[in-house]
CSV table of C-alpha atoms in Angstrom, one decimal:
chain,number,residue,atom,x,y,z
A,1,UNK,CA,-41.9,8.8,12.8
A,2,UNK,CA,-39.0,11.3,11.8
A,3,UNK,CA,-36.6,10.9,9.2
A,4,UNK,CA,-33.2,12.1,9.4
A,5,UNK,CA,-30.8,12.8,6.7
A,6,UNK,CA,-27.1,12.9,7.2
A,7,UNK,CA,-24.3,14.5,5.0
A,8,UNK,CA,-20.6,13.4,4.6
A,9,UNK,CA,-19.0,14.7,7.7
A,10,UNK,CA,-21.9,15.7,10.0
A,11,UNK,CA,-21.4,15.4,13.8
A,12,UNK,CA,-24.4,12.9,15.2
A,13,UNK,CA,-25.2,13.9,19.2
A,14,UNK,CA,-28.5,12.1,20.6
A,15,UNK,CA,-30.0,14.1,23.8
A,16,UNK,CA,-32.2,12.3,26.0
A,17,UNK,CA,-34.7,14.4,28.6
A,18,UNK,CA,-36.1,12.7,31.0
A,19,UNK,CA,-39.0,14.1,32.9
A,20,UNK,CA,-40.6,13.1,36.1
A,21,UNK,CA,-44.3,13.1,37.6
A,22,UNK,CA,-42.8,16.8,39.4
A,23,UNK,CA,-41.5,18.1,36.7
A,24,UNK,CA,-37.7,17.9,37.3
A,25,UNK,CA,-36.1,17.6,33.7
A,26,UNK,CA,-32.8,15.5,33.1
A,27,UNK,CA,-30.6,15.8,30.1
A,28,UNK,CA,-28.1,12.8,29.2
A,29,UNK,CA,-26.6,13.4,25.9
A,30,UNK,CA,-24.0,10.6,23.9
A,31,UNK,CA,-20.8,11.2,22.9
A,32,UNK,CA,-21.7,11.2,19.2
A,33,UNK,CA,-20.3,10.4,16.3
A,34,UNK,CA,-19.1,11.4,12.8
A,35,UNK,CA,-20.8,10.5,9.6
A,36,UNK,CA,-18.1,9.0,7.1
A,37,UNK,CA,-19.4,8.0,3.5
A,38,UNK,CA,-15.8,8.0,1.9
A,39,UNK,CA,-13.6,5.1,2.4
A,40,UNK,CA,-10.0,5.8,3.1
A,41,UNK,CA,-7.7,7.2,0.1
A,42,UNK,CA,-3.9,6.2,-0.7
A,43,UNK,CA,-1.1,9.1,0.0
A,44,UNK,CA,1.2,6.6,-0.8
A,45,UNK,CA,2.0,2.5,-1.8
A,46,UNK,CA,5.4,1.2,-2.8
A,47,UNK,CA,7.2,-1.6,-3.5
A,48,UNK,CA,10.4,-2.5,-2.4
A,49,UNK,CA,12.5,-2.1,1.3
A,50,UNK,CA,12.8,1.5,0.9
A,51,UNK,CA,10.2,3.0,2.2
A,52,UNK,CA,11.0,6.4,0.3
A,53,UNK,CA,10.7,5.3,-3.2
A,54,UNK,CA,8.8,2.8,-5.3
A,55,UNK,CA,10.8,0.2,-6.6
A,56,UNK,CA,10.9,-2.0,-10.2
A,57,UNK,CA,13.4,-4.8,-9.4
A,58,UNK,CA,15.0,-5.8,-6.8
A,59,UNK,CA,18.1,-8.8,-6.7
A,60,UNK,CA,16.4,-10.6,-4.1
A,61,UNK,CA,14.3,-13.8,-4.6
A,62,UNK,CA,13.6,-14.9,-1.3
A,63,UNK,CA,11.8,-11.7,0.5
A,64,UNK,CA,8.9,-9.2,-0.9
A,65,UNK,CA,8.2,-5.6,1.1
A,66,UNK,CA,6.0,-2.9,0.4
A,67,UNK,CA,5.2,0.5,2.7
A,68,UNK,CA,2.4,2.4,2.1
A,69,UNK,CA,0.8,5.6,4.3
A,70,UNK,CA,-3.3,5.5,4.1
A,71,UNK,CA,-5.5,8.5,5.3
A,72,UNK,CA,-9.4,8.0,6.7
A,73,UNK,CA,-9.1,11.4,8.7
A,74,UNK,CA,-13.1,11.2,8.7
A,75,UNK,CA,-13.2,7.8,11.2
A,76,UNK,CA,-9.4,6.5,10.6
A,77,UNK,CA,-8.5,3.1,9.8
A,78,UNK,CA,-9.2,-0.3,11.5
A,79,UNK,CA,-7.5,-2.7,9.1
A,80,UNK,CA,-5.7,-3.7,6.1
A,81,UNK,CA,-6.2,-6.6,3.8
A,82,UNK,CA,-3.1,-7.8,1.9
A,83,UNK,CA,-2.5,-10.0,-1.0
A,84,UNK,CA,0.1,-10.6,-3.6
A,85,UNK,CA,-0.3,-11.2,-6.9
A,86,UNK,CA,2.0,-13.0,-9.4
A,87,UNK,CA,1.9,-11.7,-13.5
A,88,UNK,CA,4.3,-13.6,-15.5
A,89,UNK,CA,3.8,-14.0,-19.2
A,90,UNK,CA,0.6,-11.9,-19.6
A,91,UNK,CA,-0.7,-14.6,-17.0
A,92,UNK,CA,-2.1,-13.4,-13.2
A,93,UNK,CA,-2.3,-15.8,-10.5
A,94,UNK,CA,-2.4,-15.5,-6.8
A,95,UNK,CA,0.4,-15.4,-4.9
A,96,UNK,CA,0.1,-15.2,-1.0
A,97,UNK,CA,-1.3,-16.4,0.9
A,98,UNK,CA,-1.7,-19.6,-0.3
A,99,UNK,CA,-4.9,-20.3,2.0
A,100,UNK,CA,-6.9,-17.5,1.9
A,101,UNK,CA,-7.9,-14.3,-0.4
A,102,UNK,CA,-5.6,-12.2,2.0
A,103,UNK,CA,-4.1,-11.4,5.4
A,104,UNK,CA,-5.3,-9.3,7.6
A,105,UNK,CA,-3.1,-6.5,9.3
A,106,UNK,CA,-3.6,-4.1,12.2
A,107,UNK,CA,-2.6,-0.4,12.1
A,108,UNK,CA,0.1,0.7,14.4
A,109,UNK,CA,-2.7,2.8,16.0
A,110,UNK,CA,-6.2,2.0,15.1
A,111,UNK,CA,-8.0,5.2,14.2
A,112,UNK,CA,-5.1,6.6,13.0
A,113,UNK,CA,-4.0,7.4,9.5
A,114,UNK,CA,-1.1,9.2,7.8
A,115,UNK,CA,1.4,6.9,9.6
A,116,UNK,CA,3.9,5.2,7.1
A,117,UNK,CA,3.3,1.1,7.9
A,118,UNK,CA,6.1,-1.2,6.4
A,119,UNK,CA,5.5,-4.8,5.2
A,120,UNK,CA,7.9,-8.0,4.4
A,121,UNK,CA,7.4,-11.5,3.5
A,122,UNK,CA,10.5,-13.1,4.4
A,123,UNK,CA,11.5,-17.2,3.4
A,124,UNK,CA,9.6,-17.0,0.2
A,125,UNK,CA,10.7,-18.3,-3.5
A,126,UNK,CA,9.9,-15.6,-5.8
A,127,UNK,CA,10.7,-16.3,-9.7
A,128,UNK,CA,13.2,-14.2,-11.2
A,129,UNK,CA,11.4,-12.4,-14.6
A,130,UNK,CA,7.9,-12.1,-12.4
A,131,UNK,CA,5.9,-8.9,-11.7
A,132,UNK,CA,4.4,-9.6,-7.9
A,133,UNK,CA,1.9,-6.8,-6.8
A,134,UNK,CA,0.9,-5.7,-3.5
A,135,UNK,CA,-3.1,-5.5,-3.1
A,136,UNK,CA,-3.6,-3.3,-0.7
A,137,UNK,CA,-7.3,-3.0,1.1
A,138,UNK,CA,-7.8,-0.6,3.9
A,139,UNK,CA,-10.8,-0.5,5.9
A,140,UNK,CA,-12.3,2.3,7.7
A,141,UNK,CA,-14.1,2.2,11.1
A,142,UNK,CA,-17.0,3.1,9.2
A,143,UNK,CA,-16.4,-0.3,7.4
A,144,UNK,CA,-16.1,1.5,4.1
A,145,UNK,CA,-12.6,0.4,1.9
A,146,UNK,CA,-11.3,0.7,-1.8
A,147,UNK,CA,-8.6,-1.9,-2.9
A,148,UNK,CA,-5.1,-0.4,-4.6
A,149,UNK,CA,-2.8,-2.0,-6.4
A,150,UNK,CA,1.3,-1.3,-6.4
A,151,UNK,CA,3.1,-0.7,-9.9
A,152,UNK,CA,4.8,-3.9,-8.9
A,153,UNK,CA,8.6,-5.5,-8.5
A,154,UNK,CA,10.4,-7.7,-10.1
A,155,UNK,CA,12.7,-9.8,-8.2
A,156,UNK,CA,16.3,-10.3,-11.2
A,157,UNK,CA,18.7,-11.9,-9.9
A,158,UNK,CA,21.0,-12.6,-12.9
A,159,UNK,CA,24.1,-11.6,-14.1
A,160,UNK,CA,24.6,-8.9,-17.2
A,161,UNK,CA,26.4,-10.4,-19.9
A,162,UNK,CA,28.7,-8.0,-21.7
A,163,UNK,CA,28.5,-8.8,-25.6
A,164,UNK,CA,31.4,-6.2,-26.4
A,165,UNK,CA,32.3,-3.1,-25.2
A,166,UNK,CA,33.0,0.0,-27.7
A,167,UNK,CA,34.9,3.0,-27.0
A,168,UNK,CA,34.6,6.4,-28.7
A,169,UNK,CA,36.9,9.3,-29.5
A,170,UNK,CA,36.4,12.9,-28.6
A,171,UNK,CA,36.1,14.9,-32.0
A,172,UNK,CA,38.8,14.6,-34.3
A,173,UNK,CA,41.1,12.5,-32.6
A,174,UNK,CA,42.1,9.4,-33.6
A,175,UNK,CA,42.4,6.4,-31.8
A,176,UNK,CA,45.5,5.0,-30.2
A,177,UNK,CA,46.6,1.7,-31.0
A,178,UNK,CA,49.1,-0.5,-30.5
A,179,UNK,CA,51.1,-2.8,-32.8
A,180,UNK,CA,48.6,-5.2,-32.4
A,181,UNK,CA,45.9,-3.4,-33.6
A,182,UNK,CA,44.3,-2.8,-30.0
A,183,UNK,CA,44.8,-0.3,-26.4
């Protein structure tokens, strides 16, 4: 018996020949396939609607989105695993889904990567003064994956409160009052 040993991006091809009691040789060959021993990496994961930049808060307590691109250019990606993560208070909990460790979501093209995918929970109470975090699990068609976490958002949906407000002079100048004391 022969033992083979593959590298990180070798190119598998299996040729068959078939020969008869007359001699007469037939070749069938497979289509192959591509040795992946890396699981997909993340170009990018952000909280936030914007796909373009990674948010910290947002005013909003009733809907959570992240985007994120992932690349697998080795065998490209068959799925993502979601979950969200609550921290408040030093204290981590799960967040969604309630049921299960995650969700499971399909690439706009499986064996594709590089493509910008964009996620929302909608109709959801989220606390105002909590971090949530996006855990992010992409699979590879090699069934290889890596889980990354998102800096986080959190949802504020109060008001400031101004205390006072104090205005400055340029240089020398004095300030102008009125008889009152104030401007």
């Amino acid at each position: 018996m022969r033992y083979f040993e593959f590298s990180h991006g070798d190119f598998v091809k299996t040729t068959v020949t078939a020969i008869n009691g007359a001699t007469r040789t037939t070749d069938v060959s497979s289509h192959g396939f591509l040795i992946d021993l890396t699981p997909p990496r993340a170009v990018q994961l952000f909280d936030g609607a914007n796909p373009h930049l990674d948010e910290s808060y947002q005013t909003s307590t009733n809907i959570l989105s992240a985007s994120w691109i992932m690349a697998d250019p080795e065998s490209g990606l068959k799925e993502y695993r979601l979950s969200i993560v609550a921290t408040i208070q030093g204290s981590t909990s799960h967040f969604y889904p309630e049921d299960a460790p995650d969700i499971t979501i399909q690439p706009k093209i499986i064996g594709e990567s590089n493509i910008l995918t964009c996620w929302s929970l909608e109709d959801i109470q989220l606390r105002s003064g909590t971090l949530y975090t996006v855990r992010l699990t992409p699979v590879n068609r090699a069934d290889l994956s890596t889980v990354y976490t998102s800096s986080g958002i959190i949802p504020d949906s109060s008001v400031p409160i101004m205390d006072f407000i104090q205005i400055d002079t340029y240089g020398d100048e004095s300030e102008e009052t009125n008889q009152d004391g104030a401007w």
